[in-house]
XYZ file of C-alpha atoms in Angstrom:
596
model
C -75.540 27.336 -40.220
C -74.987 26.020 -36.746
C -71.298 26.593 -35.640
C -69.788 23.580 -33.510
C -68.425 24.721 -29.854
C -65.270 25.863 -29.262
C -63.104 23.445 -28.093
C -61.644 24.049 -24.352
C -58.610 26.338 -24.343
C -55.296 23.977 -23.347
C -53.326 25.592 -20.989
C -49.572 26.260 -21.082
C -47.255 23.932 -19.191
C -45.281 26.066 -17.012
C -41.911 26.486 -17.255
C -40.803 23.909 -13.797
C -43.401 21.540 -15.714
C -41.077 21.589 -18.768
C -37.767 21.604 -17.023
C -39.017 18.323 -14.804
C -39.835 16.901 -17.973
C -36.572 17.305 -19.612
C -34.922 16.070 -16.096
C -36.705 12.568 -16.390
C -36.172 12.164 -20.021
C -32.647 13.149 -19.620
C -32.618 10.472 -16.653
C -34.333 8.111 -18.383
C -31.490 8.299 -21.123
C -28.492 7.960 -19.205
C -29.948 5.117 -16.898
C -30.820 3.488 -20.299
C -27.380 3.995 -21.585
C -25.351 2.864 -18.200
C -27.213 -0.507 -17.922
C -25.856 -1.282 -21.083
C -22.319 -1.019 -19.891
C -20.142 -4.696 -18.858
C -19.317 -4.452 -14.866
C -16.637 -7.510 -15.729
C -13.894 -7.964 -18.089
C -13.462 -5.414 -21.294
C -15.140 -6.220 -24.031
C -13.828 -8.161 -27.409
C -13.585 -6.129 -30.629
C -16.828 -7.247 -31.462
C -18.813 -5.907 -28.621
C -20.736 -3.019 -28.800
C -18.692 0.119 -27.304
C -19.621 1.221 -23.881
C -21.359 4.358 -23.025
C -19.306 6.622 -21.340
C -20.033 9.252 -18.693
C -17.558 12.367 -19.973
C -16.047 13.563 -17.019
C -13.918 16.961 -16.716
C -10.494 16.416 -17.058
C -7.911 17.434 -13.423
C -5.130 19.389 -14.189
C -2.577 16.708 -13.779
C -0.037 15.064 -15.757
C -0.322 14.084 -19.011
C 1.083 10.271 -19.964
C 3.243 11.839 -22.612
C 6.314 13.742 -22.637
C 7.139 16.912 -24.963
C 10.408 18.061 -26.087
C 11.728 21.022 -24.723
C 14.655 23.461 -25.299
C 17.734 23.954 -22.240
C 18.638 27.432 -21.164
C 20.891 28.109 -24.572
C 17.551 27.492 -27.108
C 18.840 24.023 -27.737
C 16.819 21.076 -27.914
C 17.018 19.210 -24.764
C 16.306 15.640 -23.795
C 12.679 15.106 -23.552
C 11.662 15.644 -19.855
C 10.475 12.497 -18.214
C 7.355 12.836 -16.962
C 7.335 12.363 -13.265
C 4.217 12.713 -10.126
C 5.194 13.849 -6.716
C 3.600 14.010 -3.482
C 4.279 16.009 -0.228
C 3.798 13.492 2.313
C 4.042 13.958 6.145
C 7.162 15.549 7.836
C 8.004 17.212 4.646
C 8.790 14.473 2.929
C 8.240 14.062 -0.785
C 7.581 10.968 -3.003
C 8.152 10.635 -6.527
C 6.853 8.264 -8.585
C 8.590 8.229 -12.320
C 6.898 8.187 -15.563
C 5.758 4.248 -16.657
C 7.623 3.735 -19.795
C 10.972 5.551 -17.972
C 13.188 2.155 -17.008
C 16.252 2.581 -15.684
C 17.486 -0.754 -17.015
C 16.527 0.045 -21.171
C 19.216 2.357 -21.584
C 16.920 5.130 -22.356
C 17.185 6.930 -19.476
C 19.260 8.411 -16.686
C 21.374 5.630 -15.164
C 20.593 2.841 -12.971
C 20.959 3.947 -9.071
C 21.708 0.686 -8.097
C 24.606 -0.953 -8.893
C 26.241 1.752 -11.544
C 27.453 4.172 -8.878
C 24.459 6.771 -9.216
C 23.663 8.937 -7.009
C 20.241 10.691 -7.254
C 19.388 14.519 -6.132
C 16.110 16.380 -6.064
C 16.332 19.535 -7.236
C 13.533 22.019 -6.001
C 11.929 25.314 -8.042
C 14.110 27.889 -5.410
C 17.090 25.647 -6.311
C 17.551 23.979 -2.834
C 18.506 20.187 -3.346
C 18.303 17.235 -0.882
C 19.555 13.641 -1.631
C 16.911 11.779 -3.477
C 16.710 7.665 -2.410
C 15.380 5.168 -3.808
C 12.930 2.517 -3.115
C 13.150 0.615 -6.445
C 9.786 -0.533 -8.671
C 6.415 -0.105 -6.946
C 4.698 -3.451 -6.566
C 1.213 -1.951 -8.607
C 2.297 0.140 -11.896
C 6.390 -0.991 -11.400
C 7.263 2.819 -11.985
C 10.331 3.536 -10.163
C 9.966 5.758 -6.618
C 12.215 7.653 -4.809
C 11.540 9.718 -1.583
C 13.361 13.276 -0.471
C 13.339 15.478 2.028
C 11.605 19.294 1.220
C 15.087 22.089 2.353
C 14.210 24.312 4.903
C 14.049 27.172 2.045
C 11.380 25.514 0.087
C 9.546 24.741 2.877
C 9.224 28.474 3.861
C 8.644 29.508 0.018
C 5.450 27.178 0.098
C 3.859 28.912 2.783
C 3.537 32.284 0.661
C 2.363 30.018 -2.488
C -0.678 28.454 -3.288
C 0.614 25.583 -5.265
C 3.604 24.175 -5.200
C 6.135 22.756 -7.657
C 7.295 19.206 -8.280
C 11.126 19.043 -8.141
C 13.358 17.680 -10.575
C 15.007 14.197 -10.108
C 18.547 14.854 -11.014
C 20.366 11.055 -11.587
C 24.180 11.655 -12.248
C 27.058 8.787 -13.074
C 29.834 8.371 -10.899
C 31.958 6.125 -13.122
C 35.445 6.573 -14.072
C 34.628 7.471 -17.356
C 33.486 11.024 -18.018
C 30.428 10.930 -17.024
C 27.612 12.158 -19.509
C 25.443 15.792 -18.796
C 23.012 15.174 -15.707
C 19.375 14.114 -17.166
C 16.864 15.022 -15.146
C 13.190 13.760 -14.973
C 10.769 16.908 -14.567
C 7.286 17.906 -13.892
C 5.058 21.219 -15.008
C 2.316 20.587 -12.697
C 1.609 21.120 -9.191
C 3.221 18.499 -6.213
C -0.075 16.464 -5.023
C -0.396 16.208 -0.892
C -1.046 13.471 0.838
C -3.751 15.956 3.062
C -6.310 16.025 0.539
C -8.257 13.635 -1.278
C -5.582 11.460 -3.791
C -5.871 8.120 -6.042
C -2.325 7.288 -5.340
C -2.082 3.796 -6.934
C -3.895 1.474 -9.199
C -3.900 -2.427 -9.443
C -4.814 -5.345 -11.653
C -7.208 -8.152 -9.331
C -5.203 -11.101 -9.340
C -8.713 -13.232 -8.703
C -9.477 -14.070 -12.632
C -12.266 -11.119 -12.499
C -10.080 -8.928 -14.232
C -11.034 -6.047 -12.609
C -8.726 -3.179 -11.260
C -7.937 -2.369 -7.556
C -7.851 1.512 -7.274
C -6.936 2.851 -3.934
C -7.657 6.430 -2.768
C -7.545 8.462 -0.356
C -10.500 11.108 1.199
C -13.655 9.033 -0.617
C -13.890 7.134 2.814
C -12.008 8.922 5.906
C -14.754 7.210 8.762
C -13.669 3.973 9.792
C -17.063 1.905 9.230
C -18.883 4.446 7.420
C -18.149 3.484 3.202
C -19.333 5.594 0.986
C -22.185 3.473 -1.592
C -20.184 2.390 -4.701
C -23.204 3.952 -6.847
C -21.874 7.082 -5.935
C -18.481 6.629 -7.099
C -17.245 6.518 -10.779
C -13.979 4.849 -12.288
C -12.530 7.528 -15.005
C -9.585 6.131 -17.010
C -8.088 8.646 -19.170
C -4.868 8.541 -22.227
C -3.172 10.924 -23.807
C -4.361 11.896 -26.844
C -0.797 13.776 -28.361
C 2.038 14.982 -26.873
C 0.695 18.706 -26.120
C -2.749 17.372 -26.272
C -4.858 17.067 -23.476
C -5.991 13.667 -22.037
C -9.247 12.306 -22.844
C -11.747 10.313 -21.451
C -11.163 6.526 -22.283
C -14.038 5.177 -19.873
C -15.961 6.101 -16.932
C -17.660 3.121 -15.619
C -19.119 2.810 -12.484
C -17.475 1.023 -9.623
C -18.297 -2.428 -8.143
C -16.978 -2.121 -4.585
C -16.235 1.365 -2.339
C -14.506 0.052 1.268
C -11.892 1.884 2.941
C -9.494 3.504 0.310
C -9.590 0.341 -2.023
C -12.111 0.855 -4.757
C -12.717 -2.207 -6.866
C -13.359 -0.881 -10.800
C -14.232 -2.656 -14.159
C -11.664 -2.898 -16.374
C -11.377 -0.569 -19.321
C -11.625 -1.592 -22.754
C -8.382 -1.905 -24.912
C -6.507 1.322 -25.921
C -3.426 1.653 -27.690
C -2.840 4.846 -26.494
C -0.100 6.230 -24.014
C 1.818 2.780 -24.822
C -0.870 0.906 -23.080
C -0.716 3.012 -19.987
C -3.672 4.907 -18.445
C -4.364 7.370 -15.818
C -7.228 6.179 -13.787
C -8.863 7.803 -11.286
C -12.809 8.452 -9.012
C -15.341 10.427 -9.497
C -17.514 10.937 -6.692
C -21.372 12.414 -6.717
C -21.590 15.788 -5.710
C -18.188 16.735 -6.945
C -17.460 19.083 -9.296
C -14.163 16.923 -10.343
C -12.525 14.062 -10.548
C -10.104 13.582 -7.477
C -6.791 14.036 -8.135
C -4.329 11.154 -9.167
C -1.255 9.813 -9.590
C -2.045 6.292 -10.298
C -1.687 4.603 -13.474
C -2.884 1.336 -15.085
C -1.648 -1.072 -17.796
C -3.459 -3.963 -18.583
C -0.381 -5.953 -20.207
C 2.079 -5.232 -16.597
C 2.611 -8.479 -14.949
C 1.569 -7.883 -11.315
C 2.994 -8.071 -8.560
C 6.203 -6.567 -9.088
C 8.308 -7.636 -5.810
C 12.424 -7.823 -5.533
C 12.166 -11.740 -6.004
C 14.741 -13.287 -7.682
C 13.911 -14.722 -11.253
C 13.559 -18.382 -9.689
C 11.255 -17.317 -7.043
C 8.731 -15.680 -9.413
C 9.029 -18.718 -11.708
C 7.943 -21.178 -8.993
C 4.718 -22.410 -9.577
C 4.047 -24.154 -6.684
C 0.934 -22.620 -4.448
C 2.733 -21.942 -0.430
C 0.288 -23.596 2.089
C 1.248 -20.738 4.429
C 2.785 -17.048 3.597
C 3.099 -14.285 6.228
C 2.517 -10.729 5.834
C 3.450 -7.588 7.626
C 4.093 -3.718 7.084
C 7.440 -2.365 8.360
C 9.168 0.783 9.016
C 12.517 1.053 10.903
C 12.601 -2.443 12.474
C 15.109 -4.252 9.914
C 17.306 -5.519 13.346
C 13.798 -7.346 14.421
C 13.448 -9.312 10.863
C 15.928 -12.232 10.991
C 14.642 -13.565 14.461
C 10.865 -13.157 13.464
C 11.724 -14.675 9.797
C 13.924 -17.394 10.775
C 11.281 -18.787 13.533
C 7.942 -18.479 11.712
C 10.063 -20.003 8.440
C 10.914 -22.888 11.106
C 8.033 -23.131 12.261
C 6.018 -23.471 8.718
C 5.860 -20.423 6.771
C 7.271 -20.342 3.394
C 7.017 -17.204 1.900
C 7.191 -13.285 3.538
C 6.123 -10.367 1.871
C 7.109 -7.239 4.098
C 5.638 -3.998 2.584
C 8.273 -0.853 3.003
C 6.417 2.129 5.100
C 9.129 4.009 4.455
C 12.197 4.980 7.400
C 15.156 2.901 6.635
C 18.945 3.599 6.522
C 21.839 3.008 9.039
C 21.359 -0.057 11.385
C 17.129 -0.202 10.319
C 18.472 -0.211 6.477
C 15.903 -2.938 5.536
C 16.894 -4.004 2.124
C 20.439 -4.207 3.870
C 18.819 -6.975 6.540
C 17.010 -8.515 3.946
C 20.079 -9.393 1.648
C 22.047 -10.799 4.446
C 18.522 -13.203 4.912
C 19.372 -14.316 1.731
C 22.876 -14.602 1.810
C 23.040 -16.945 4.806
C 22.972 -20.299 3.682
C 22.731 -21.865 7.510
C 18.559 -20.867 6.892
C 16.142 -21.445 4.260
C 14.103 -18.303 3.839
C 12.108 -16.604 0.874
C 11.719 -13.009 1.522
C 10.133 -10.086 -0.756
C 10.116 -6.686 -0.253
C 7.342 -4.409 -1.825
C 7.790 -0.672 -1.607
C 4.473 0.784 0.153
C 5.321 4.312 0.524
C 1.786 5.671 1.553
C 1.526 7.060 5.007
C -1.187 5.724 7.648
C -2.405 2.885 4.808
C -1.757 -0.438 6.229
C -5.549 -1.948 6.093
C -5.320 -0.552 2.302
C -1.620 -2.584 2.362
C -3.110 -5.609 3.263
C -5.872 -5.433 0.987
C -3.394 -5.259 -1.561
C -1.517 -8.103 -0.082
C -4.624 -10.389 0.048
C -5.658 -9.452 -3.742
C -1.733 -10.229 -5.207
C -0.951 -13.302 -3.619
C -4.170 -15.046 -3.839
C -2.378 -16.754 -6.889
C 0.616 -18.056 -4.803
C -0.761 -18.207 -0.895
C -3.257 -20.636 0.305
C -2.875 -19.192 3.687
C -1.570 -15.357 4.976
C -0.781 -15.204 8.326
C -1.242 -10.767 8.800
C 1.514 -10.579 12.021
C 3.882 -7.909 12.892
C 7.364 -8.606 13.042
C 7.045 -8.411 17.089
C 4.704 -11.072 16.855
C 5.465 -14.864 17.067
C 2.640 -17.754 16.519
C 2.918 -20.075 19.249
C 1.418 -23.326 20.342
C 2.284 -24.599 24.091
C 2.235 -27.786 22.803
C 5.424 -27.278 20.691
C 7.537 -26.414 23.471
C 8.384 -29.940 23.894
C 9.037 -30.449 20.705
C 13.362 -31.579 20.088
C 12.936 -29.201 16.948
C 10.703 -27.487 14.928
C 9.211 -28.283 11.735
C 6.863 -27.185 9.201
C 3.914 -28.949 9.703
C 3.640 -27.331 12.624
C 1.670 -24.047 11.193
C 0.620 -26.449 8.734
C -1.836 -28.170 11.424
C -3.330 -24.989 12.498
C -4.257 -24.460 8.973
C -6.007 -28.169 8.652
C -9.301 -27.095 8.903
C -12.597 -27.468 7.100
C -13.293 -26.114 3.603
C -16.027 -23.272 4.686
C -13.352 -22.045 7.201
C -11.971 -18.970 5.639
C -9.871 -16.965 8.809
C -8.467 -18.274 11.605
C -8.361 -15.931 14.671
C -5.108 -16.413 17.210
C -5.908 -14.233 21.049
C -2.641 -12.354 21.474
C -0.448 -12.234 24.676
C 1.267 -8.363 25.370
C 4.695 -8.615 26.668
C 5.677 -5.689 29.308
C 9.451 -4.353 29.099
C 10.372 -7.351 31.934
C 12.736 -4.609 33.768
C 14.922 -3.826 30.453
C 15.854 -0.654 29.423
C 17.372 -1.169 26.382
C 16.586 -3.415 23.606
C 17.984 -6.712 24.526
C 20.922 -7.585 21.720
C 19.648 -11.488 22.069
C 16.449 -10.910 20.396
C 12.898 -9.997 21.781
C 11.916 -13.598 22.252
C 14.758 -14.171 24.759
C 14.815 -10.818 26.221
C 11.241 -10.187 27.151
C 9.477 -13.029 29.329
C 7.028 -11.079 31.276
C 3.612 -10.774 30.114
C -0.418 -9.040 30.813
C -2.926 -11.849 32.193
C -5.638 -11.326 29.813
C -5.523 -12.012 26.040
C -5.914 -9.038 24.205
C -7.235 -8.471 20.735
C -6.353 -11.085 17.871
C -4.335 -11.915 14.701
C -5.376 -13.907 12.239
C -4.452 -16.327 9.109
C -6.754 -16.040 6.448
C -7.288 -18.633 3.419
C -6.765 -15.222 0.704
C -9.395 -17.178 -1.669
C -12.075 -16.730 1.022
C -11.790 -12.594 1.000
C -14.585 -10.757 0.282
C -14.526 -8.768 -3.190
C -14.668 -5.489 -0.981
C -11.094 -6.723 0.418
C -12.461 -4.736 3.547
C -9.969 -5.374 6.951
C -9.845 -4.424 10.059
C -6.018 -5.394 10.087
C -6.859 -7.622 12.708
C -9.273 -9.791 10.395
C -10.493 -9.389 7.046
C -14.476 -9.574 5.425
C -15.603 -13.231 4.300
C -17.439 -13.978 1.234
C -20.638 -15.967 1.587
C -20.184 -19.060 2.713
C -17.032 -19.196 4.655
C -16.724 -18.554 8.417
C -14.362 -17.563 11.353
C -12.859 -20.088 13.580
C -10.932 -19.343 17.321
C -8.335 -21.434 17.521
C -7.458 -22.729 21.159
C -4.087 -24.548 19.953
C -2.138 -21.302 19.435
C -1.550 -17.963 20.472
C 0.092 -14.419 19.593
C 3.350 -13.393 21.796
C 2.784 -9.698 20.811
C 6.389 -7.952 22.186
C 4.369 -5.009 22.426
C 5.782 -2.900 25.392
C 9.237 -2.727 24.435
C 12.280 -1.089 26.136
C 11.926 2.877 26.594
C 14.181 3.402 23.743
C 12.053 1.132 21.613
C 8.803 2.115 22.400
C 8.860 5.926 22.112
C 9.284 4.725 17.875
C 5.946 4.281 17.727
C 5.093 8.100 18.430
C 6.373 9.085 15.232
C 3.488 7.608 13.121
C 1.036 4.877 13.557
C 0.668 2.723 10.109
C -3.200 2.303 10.179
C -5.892 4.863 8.668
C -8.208 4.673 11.374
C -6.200 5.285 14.439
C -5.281 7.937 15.964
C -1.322 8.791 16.126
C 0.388 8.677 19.781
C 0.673 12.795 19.585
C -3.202 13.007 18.635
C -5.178 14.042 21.861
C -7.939 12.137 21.111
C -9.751 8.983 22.084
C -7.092 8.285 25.760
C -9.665 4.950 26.541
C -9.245 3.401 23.584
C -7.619 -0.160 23.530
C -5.349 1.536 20.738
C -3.734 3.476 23.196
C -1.404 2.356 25.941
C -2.185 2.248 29.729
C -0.433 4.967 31.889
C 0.284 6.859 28.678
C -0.369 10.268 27.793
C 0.491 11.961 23.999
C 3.886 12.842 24.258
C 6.939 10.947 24.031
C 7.609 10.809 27.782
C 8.542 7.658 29.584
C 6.232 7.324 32.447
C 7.265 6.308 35.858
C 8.492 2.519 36.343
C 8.117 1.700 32.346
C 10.266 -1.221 32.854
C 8.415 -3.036 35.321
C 4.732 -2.254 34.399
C 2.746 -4.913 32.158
C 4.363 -7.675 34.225
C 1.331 -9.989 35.443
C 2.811 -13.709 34.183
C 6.808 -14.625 33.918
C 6.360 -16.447 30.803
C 9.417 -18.352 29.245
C 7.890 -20.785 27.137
C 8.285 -19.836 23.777
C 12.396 -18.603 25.058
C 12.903 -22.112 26.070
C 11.189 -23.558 23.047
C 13.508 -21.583 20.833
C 16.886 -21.916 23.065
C 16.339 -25.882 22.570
C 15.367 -25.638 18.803
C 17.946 -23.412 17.888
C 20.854 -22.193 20.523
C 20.713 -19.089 22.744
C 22.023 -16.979 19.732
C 19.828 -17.585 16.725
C 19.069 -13.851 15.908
C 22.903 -13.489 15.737
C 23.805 -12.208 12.152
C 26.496 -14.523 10.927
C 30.148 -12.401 10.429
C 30.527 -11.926 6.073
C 33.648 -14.007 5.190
């Protein structure tokens, strides 16, 4: 009987074999699974549910609240949930839970306008005055800022993490006033030195996606990180001592600066429609920490309009937009002109400083209250240190619905055209013609004149348009107005200018110009050396970068005046724009009209 050959031995597929193996079918799976997600608006109850990408849950704090029991073993008033952040200068922001409204009755009395006062109230049992800086213009959660005691600031060099403190409101009516409530947190204070989501937004465009904004994921001006490598994570509470779970993780559409555009999640009714959202970035272990929440039914923007102005329907041809921090006595001369000139609608996002004579919302209500101008002002609080391009972004993305037009200027800027100097008076179409351009042109770019300290040495009482008249030769740099429908998705800025989207272009206008009040009075200037408001440059005290256009001429990195400040940046007396104004509206138009 003839036998048949063996057949050839197989060999064994080594064990890196296998393992690569398992590596491309496991790849295979999940690329399978994340090209089936939706990259635009949630999904109807009909749709097929997304696939999600479990990510591991940041100690952070949960949407809920639990009851808890006071010092005697009695039940105690559920703690409202709260997140704070140590910003710069010891300074700490908290941000109150999203269902806790002052004005529902709920919870601890109103600040404003009930007599309140507010107190935070640290672990070691310092206190400092807690104020307030009302609804923030994403989530509408209420904020209030404090400063860190001198004892707590020496216990948190021996710990590792440190403790939120409690938010203490008490009544100061003539009524006994009820037991202090407090709103408190269990979990660590954030800071504003690491990597932090610190808000969340709802587009405003009709994609319907969310506006996340973050920062750490891109700290290189220029250099973004690729939005493949970055992951939106939306998490809700599951019970009140349960953890939080995963909701979605979807992967993000845009990554530029610290604004991260996101898909929207589908609909949960968990958490009362709120959700924490935050990034995921490759090669991290975990999510970045976050303090930002999202609710697809908010209303956004929330701004201190009055109920008329939010009901006006009307699109503004031209809005203006700035970021401000301690320069309330500069407002009414910079808002009364541009709104003179053509502007009808400022939005001034609140950096923080304030009280005594730069009290902004204090300079803003006596805007409103005097009827001898017409001027629509709304403040947004933007407590975020060194964030202005993300600001802006912001701006661009929330008022798309309402401006046509954003002119990005500082409130020691002024828009001027030579040719209105011989104008009688001013008027509104004046802006208005810069503006009439062609449909592709999306930004507008306006060469700005620096104004020296023209021999002052103090800030001149008149205003800065009448006080300072001598100017640098050369143009330097540029503002610009920008039509907010032509903005690229990205929302990337340069402050200066923002990205296009295909098919629209720059234009340099020739009609008009910035007066940039730039090099101030001594007493003025050395302000700035606090903190600069942009991510990407350097603060006055930083020795870094001395030739960069950023920094000024003559100047080192300390606060010291150099020799003959007053005179230097004086190249061109230039009076136009103080003649233009003394003719259109008397020598004393920044004057704040006496209360009756």
């Amino acid at each position: 009987m003839q036998l048949s050959p063996p057949s050839p031995r197989r060999r064994r597929p080594s064990r890196a074999a296998l393992l690569l193996r398992l590596l491309l079918v496991a790849a295979l799976c999940l690329a399978f699974l994340t090209s089936t997600q939706e990259r635009g608006a949630a999904p109807s109850s009909s749709s097929p549910a997304r696939a999600l990408l479990v990510v591991p849950r940041r100690g952070g704090l949960p949407l809920t609240t639990v009851r808890g029991r006071d010092d005697d073993g009695a039940d105690a008033p559920p703690p409202h949930g709260l997140d704070a952040v140590l910003l710069p200068d010891w300074e700490v922001l908290l941000v109150l839970h999203p269902d806790q409204d002052y004005d529902d009755g709920d919870a601890p009395p109103a600040p404003a306008g009930n007599n309140a006062t507010a107190t935070c109230v640290f672990p070691g049992g310092a206190a400092s005055p807690a104020r307030p800086l009302g609804r923030m213009p994403t989530s509408g959660r209420r904020a209030y800022t404090c400063a860190m005691p001198e004892p707590e600031r020496e216990r948190r060099h021996n710990k590792k993490h440190l403790r939120a403190p409690k938010l203490v409101v008490t009544s100061e009516a003539r009524s006994p006033p009820p037991p202090p409530q407090t709103a408190s947190s269990r979990t660590a204070m954030h800071r504003w030195s690491g990597r932090l989501v610190y808000d969340a937004a709802a587009a405003r465009d009709g994609s319907g996606d969310v506006l996340v904004f973050a920062r750490g994921v891109n700290p290189r001006q220029g250099v973004n990180r690729d939005a493949a490598d970055v992951r939106c994570v939306y998490y809700a509470s599951i019970g009140e001592e349960e953890e939080e779970g995963v909701v979605a993780s979807l992967p993000a559409i845009t990554s530029a600066q610290q604004v991260f555009r996101c898909p929207r999640p589908p609909p949960t009714p968990a958490a009362g429609g709120h959700l924490r959202v935050t990034l995921a970035v490759a090669g991290d272990e975990e999510p970045i920490p976050s303090m930002a929440t999202y609710s697809s039914s908010r209303r956004q923007p929330s701004t201190t309009e009055t109920t008329k102005q939010q009901e006006e329907k009307k699109k503004a041809r031209v809005c203006a937009c700035t970021m401000v921090r301690d320069v309330g006595k500069f407002l009414r001369e910079w808002a009364v002109y541009h709104a003179a000139v053509g502007v009808d609608r400022f939005f001034l996002y609140d950096n923080g400083g304030g009280g005594g004579d730069d009290d902004l919302g204090a300079h803003v209500q006596r805007l409103r209250r005097d009827h001898s101008v017409s001027v629509s002002v709304s403040t947004l609080a933007w407590p975020w240190p060194k964030s202005q391009e993300a600001g802006f972004s912001h701006a661009a993305a929330a008022h798309v619905e309402s401006c046509e037009w954003m002119a990005f200027v500082d409130v020691d800027e002024f828009i001027f055209s030579p040719s209105w100097a011989g104008s009688p008076e001013p008027s509104k179409s004046m802006l208005r013609s810069l503006v009439a351009v062609g449909p592709d042109v999306g930004q507008i770019t306006l060469g700005c004149r620096d104004f020296g300290p023209s021999g002052r040495t103090e800030h001149p009482r008149e205003g800065v348009t009448q006080g300072y008249t001598c100017r640098r030769l050369h143009v330097e740099r540029h503002k610009s107005l920008v039509r907010l429908g032509a903005v690229g998705r990205p929302l990337l800025n340069s402050v200066h200018h923002f990205e296009l989207r295909a098919g629209f272009r720059w234009e340099r206008s020739s009609r008009a110009v910035v007066n940039h009040y730039k090099y101030q009075a001594w007493a003025e200037f050395k302000a700035k050396f606090r903190r600069r408001v942009s991510t990407y440059v350097a603060d006055w005290t930083q020795p870094v970068n001395p030739g960069s256009r950023d920094r000024t001429p003559g100047l080192g990195f300390q606060a010291v005046e150099p020799d003959g400040w007053p005179t230097r940046f004086c190249d061109v007396h230039d009076t136009s724009l103080r003649d233009a104004t003394r003719t259109w509206f008397g020598h004393a138009f920044t004057k704040v009209p006496t209360s009756r």
